[in-house]
Coordinates of C-alpha atoms and ligand atoms in Angstrom, one line a residue:
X27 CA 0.0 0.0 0.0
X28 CA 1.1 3.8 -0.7
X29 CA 2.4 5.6 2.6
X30 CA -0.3 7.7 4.3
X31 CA 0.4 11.7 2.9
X32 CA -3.6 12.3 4.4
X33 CA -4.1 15.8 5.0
X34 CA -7.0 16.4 6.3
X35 CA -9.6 19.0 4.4
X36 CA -10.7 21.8 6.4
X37 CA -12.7 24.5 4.1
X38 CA -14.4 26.3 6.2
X39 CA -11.6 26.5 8.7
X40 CA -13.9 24.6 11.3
X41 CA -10.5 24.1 13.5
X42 CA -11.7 27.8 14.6
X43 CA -14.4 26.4 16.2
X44 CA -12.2 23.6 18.2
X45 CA -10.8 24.1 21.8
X46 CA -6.9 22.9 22.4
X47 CA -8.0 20.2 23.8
X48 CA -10.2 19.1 20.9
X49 CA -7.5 19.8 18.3
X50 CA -4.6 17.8 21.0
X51 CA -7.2 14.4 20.8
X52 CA -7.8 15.0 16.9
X53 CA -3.9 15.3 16.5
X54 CA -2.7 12.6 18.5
X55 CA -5.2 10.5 17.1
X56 CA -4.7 10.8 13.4
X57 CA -1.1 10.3 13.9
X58 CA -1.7 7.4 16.2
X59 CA -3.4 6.2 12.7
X60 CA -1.1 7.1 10.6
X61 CA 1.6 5.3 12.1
X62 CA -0.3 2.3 13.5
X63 CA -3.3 1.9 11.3
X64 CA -2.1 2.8 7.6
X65 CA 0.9 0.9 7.5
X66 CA -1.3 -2.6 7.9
X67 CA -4.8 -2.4 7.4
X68 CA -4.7 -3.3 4.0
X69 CA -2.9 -6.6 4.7
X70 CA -5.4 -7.5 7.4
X71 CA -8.5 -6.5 5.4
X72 CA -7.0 -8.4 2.5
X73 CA -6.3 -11.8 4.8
X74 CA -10.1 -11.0 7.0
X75 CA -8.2 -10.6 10.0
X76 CA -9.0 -8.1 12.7
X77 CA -5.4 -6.4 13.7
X78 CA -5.6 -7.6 17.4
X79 CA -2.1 -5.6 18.0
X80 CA -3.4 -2.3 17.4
X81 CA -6.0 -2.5 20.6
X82 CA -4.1 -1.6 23.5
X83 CA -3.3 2.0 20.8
X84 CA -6.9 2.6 20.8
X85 CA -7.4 2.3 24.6
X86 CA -4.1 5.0 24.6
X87 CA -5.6 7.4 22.2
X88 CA -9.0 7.1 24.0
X89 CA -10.8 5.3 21.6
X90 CA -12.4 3.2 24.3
X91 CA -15.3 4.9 26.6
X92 CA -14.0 8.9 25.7
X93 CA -17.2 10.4 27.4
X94 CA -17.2 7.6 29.7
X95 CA -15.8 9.8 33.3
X96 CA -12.3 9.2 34.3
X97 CA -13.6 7.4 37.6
X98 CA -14.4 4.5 35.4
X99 CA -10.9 4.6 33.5
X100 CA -12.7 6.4 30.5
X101 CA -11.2 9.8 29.1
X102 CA -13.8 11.9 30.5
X103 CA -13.5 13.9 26.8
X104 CA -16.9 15.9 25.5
X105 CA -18.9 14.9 22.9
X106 CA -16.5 16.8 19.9
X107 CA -13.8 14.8 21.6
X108 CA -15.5 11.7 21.0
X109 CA -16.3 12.6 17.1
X110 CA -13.1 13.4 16.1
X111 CA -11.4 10.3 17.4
X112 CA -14.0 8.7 15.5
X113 CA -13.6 10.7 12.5
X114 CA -9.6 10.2 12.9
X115 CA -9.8 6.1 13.3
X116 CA -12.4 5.6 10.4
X117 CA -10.3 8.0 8.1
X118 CA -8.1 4.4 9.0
X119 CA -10.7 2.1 8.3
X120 CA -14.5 1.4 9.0
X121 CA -13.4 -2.2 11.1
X122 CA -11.3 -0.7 13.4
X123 CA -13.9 2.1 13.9
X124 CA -16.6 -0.5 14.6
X125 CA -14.0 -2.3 17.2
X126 CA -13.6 1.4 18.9
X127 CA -17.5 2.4 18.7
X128 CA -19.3 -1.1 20.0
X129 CA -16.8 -1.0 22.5
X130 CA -17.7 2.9 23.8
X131 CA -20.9 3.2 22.7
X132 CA -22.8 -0.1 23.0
X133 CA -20.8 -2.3 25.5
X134 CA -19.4 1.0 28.0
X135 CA -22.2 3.3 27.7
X136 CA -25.2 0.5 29.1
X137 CA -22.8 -0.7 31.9
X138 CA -22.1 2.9 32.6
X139 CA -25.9 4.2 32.0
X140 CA -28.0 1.0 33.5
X141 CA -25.4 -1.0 35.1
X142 CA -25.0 -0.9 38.9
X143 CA -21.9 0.8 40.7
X144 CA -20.6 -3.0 41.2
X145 CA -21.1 -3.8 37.3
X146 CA -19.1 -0.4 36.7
X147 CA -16.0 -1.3 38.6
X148 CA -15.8 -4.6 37.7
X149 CA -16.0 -4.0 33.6
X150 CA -15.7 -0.4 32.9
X151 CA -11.7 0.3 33.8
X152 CA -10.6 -3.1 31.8
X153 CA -13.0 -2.0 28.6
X154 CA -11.0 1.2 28.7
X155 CA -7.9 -0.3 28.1
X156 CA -8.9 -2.9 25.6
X157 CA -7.8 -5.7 28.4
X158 CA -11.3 -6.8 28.0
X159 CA -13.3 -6.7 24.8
X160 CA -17.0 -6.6 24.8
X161 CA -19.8 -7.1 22.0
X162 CA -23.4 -5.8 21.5
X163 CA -26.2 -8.2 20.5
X164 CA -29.4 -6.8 19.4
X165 CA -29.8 -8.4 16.0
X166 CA -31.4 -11.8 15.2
X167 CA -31.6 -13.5 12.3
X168 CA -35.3 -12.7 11.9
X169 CA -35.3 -9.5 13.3
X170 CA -32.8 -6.9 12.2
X171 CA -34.5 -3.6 11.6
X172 CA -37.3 -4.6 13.8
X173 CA -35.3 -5.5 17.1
X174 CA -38.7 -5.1 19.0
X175 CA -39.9 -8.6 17.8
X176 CA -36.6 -10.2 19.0
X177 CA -37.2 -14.1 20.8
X178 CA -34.0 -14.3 23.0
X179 CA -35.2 -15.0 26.1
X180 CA -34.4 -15.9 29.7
X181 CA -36.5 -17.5 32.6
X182 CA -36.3 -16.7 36.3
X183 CA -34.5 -19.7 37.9
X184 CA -34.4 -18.6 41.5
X185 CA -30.9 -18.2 42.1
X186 CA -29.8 -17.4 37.7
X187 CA -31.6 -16.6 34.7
X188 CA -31.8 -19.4 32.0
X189 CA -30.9 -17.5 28.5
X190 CA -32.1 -18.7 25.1
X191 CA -31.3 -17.8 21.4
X192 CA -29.5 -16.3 19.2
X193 CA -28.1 -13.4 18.1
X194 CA -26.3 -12.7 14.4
X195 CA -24.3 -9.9 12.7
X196 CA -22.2 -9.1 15.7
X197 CA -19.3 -7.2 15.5
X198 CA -16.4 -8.6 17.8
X199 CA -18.2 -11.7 18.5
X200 CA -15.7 -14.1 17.9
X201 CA -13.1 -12.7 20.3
X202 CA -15.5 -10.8 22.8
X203 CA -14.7 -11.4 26.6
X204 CA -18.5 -10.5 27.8
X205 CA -21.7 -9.7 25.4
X206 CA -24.1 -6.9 26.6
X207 CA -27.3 -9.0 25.2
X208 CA -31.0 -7.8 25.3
X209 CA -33.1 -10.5 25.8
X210 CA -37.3 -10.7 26.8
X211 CA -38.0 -11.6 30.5
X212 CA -41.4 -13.8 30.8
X213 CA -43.5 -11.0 30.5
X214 CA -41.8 -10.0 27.2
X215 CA -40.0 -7.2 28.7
X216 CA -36.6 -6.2 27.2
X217 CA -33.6 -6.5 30.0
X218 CA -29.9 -5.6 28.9
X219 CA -27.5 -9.3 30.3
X220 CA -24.0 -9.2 30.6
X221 CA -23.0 -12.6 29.3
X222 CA -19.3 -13.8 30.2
X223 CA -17.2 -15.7 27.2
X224 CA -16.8 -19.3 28.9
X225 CA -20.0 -19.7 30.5
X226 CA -21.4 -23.2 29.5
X227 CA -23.8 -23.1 26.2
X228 CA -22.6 -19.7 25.0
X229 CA -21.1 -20.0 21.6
X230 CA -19.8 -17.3 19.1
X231 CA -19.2 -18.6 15.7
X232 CA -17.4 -16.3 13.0
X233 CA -19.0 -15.1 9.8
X234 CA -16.8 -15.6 7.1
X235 CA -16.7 -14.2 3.5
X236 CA -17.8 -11.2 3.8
X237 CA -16.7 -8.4 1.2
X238 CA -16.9 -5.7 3.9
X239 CA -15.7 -5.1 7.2
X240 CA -13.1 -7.3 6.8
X241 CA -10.6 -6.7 9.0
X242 CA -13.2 -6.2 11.7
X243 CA -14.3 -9.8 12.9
X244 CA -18.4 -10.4 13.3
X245 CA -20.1 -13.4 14.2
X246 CA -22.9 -15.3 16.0
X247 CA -23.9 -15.1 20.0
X248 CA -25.8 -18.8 20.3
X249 CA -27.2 -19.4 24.4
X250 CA -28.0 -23.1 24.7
X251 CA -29.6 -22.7 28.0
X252 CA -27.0 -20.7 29.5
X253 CA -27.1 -19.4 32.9
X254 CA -26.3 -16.0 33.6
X255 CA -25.8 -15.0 36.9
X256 CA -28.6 -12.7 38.6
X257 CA -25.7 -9.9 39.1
X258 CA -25.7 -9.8 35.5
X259 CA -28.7 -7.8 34.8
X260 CA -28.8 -4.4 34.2
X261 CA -30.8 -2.6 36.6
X262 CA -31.5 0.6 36.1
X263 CA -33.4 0.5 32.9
X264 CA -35.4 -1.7 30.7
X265 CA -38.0 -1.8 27.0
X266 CA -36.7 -1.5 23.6
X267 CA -35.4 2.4 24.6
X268 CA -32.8 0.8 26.7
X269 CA -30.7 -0.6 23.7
X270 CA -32.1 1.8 21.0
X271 CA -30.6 4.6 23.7
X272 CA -27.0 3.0 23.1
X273 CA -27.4 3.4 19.4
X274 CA -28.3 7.1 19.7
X275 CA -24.6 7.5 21.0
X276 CA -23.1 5.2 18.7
X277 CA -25.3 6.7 15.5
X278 CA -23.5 10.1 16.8
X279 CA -20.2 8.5 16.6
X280 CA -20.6 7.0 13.1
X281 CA -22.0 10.1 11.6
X282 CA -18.2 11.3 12.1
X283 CA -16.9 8.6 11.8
X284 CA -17.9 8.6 7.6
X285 CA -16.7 11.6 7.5
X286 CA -13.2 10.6 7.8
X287 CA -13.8 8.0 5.4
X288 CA -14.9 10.8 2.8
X289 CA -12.0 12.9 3.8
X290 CA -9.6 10.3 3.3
X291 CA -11.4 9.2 -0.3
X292 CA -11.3 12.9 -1.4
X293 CA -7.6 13.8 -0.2
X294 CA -6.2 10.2 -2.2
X295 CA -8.2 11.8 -5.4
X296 CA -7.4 15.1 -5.3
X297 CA -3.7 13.8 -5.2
X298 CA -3.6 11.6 -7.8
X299 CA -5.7 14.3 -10.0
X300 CA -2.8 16.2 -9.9
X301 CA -0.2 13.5 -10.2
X302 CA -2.4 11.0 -13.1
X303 CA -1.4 12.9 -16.8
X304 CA -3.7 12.0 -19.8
X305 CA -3.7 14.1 -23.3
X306 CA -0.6 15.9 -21.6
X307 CA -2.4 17.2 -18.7
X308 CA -3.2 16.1 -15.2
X309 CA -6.5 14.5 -15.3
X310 CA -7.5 17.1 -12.3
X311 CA -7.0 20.2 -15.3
X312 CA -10.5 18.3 -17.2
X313 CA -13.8 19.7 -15.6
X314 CA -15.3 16.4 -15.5
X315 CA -13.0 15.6 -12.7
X316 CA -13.0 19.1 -10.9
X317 CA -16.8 18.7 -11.0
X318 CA -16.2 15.5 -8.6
X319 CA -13.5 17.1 -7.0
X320 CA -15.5 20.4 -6.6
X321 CA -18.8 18.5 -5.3
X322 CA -16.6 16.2 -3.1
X323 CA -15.0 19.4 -0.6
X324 CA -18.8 20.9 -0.7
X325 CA -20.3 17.4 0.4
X326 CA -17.4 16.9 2.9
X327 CA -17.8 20.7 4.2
X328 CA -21.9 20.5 5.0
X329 CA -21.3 17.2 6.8
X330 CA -18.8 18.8 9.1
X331 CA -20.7 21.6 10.1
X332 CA -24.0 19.6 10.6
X333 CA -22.1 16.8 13.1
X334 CA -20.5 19.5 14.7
X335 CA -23.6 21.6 15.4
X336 CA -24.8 18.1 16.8
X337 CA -21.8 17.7 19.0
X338 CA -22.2 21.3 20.3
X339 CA -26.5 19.6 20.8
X340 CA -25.0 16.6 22.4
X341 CA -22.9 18.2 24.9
X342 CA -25.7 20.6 26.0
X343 CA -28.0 17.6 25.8
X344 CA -30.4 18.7 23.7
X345 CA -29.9 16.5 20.9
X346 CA -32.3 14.4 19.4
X347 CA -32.5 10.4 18.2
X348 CA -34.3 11.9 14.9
X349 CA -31.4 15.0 15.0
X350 CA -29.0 11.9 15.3
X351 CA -30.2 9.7 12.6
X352 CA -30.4 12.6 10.2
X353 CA -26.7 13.1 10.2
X354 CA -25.9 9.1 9.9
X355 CA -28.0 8.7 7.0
X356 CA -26.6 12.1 5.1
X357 CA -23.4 11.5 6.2
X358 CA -22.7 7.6 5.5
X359 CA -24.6 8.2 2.5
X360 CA -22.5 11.2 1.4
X361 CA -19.3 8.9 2.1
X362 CA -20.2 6.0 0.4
X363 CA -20.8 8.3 -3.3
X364 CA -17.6 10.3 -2.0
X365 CA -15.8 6.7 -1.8
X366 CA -17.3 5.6 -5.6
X367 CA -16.6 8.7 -7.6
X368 CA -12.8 8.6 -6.4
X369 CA -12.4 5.2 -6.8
X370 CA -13.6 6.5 -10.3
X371 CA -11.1 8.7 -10.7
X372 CA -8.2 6.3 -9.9
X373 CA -9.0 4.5 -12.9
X374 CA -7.7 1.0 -12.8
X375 CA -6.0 2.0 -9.7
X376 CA -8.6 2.5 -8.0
X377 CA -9.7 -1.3 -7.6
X378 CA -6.4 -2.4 -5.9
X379 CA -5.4 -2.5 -2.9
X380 CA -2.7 0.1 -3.5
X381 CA -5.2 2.7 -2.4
X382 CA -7.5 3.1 0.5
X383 CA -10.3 4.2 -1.3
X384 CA -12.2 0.1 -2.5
X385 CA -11.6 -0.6 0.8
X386 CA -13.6 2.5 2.2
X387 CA -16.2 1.9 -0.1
X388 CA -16.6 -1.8 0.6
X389 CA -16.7 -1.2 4.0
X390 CA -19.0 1.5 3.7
X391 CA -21.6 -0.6 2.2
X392 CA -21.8 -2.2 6.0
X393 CA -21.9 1.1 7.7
X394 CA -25.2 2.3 5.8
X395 CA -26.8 -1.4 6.8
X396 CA -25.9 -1.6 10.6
X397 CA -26.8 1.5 13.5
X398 CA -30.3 1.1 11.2
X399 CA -30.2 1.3 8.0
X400 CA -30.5 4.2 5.7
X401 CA -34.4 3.6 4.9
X402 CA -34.8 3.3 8.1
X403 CA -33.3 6.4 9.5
X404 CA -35.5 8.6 6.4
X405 CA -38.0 6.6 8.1
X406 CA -36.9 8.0 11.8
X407 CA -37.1 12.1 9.7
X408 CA -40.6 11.3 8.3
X409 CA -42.1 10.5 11.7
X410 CA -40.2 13.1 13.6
X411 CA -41.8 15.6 10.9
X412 CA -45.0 14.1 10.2
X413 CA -45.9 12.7 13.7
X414 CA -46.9 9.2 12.0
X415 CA -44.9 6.1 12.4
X416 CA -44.6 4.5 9.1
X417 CA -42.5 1.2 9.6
X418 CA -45.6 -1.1 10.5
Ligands
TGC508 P1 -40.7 2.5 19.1 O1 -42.1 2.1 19.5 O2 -40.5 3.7 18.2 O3 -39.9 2.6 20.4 C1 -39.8 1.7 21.5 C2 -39.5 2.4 22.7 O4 -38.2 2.9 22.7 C3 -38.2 4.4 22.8 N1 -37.2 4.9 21.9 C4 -36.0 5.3 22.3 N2 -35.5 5.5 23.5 C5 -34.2 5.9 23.7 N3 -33.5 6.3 22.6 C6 -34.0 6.1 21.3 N4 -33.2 6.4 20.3 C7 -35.3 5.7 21.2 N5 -36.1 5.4 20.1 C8 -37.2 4.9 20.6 C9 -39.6 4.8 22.5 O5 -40.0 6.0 23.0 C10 -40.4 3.6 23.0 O6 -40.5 3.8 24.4 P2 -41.7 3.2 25.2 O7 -41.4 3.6 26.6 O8 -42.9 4.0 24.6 O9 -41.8 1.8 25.0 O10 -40.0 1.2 18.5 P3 -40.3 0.4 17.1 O11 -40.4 -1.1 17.5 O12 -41.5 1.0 16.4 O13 -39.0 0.6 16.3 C11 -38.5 1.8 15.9 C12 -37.3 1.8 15.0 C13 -37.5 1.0 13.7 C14 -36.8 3.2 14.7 C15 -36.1 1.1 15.8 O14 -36.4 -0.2 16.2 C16 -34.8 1.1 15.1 O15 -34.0 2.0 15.3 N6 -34.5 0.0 14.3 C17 -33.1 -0.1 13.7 C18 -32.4 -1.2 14.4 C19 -30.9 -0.9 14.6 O16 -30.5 0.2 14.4 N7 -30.2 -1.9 15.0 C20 -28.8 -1.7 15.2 C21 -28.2 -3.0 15.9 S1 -26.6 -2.7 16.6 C22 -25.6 -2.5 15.3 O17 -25.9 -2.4 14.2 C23 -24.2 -2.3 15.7 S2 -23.1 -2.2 14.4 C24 -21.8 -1.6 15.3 C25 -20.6 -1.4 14.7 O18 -19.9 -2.4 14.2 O19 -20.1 -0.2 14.6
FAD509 P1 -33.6 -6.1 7.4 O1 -34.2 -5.4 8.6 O2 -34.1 -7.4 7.0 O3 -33.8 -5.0 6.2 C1 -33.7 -5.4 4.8 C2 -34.1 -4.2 3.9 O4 -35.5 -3.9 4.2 C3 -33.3 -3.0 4.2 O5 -33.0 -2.3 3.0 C4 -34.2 -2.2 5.1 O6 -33.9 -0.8 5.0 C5 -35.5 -2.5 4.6 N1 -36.6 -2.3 5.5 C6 -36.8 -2.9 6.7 N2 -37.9 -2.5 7.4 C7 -38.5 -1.6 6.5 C8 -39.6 -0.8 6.6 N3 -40.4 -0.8 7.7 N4 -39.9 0.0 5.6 C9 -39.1 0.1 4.5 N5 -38.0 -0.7 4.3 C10 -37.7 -1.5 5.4 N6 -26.2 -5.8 15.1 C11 -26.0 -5.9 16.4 O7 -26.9 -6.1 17.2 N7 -24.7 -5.8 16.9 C12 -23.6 -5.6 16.1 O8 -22.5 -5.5 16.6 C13 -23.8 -5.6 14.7 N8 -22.8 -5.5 13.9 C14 -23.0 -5.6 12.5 C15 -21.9 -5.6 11.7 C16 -22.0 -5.8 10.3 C17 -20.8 -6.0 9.4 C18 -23.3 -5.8 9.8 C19 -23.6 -6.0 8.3 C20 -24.4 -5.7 10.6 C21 -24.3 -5.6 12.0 N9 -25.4 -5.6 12.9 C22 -25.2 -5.7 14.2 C23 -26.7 -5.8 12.4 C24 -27.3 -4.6 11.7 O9 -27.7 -3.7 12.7 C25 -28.5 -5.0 10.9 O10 -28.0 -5.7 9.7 C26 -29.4 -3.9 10.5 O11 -30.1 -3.4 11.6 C27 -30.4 -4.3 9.4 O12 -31.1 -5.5 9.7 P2 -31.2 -6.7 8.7 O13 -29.8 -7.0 8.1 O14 -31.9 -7.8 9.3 O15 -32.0 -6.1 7.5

């Protein structure tokens, strides 16, 4: 793969609107990246390998829990914080990105939110450092956009909870220490379990062959009659808003998250553009390609002021879910054309692994699926505006 030259695009000189401190965690991040990241991603993707060396890095640059208070052994960072590191690691790749936000967002944030101060102590400080790993399991194979209908379930055994099901599409899976798992109680109830990698009947087969994501690992949670201790439950909140209020924090963090992926698509064009000669010119002196190149930086430039107007929401917590889903559906979606007109402009080039940009494109293609899809956030805008839920 080429070295990393990334310089980062910044139009509307939106670093005006950063404190020191956001500017210190965006710096030490994106060179974090560039000397950890860049150098092997490609290889890993290529082999479908998740880089298990570079985790203890993520925990350093505070990739793991960075709104999640110090007390716990997060980084106690704001909500800008937070969206820059993701912006920085997913200008990397989309896998390692995942790794970083399932870990904050959906395995950190519910221990930290519902959990119990014993549940904190014991988890939270290990999570931070990547010495334990955690996975999020929501999804089912019949029940993916509709996580409401979902037919895990465990019984009250007196002294543990029986748990039965399964849960597929899970990123980390197959390496996870513990599994924050939502799961119906008898009375159909939705509870939040923290299920512990060698407990007996708990499985977590690897999906294989995918064409995206690849160097992030995903798999299966199976529970054959497992039983999950009763100190395992989450307490302090319960229904589908308990898991769907995870998302809203890791929805935030992906709407970021793309942009770096656009950034990084846009800088490796504009590059080439000026390095590619055809008819005796650089292919970036044809208006056909300054019309990508043009609409790219425009794209890019709206995305970063609308995620950080959400930030500046988030931190003063008045953002919404519906606020939220807006900016993952524009930006992923912005990203993902961003990622297929540069691999356009590559030319042959563009298809191999020489470049980032297939591989951001191809992971891309996941990141508009999972957090809810892109139909299904248009779907979250319609009923915020109209009042009328239109998914049943
Ligand atoms: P609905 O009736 O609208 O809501 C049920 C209850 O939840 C409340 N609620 C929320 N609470 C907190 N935060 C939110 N964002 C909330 N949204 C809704 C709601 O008020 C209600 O509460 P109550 O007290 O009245 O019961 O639910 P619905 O069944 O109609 O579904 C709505 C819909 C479709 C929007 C929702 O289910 C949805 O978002 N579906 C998409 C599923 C999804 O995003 N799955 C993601 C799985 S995790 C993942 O993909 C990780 S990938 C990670 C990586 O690798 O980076
Ligand atoms: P479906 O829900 O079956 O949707 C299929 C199509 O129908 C989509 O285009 C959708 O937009 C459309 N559709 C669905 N409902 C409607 C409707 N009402 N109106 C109009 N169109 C509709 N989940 C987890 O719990 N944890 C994880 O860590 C996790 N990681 C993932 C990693 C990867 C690589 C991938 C690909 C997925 C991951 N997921 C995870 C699952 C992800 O959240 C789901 O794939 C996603 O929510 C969509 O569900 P589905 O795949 O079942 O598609």
């Amino acid at each position: 793969m080429k070295p990393d030259l990334f310089q980062a695009p910044d139009y509307y000189l939106l670093d005006d609107l950063l404190t020191e401190e956001h500017k210190l965690v965006r710096d030490s991040a994106r060179a974090w990246v560039k000397k950890e990241v860049s150098p092997i991603i490609e290889e890993y993707a290529q082999r479908a390998e998740f880089p298990h060396q570079i985790v203890k890095g993520l925990g350093e640059i505070g990739g793991f829990g960075p709104y999640i208070p110090v007390e716990y052994g997060g980084a106690g960072l704001d909500q800008i914080s937070y969206g820059l590191i993701m912006q920085e690691i997913e200008r990397g790749d989309s896998g390692v990105r995942s790794t970083s936000s399932v870990q904050s967002s959906l395995v950190m944030y519910p221990i930290w939110k519902y959990g119990n101060e014993e549940q904190r102590m014991k988890y939270l400080p290990k999570l931070a450092t990547g010495e334990m790993i955690g996975c999020f399991g929501l999804t089912e194979p019949d029940y993916g956009s509709n996580p409401g209908g979902m037919v895990t379930n465990f019984k009250d055994m007196g002294d543990h909870y029986l748990l039965n099901g399964a849960k597929m599409w899970i990123s980390n899976a197959p390496f996870a220490d513990i599994a924050v798992v939502w799961a119906k109680n008898e009375e159909g109830r939705i509870h939040g379990l923290i299920v512990e990698r060698g407990m007996e009947g708990f499985t977590t087969p690897e999906t294989h062959n995918k064409w995206s994501l690849r160097a992030s690992a995903t798999g299966e949670l199976i529970f054959d009659n497992v039983k999950v201790p009763k100190e395992n439950l989450l307490p302090n909140k319960s229904g589908l808003g308990a898991p769907l209020g995870c998302l809203d924090s890791a929805r935030y963090g992906i709407a970021w998250g793309a942009i770096g992926a656009a950034m990084d698509c846009y800088d490796t064009a504009l590059r080439y553009s000026k390095e590619r000669i055809q008819f005796d010119k650089p292919i970036g002196a044809t208006q056909l390609q300054q019309k990508k190149l043009a609409e790219m930086i425009t794209e890019i430039t709206k995305a970063q002021l609308l995620t950080w107007r959400l930030g500046v929401l988030r931190n003063e917590g008045k953002a919404t879910t519906a606020q939220i889903s807006m900016a993952k559906r524009n930006n992923v979606d912005m990203a993902l054309t961003i990622a297929r007109d540069a691999r356009q402009m590559l030319g042959g080039m563009g298809i191999t692994g020489e470049y980032s940009i297939m591989r951001h494109m191809m992971n891309l293609e996941s990141v508009v699926t999972y957090e809810g899809t892109h139909d299904i956030h248009l779907l979250i805008t319609g009923m915020d505006v109209t009042g009328f839920p239109a998914f049943k």
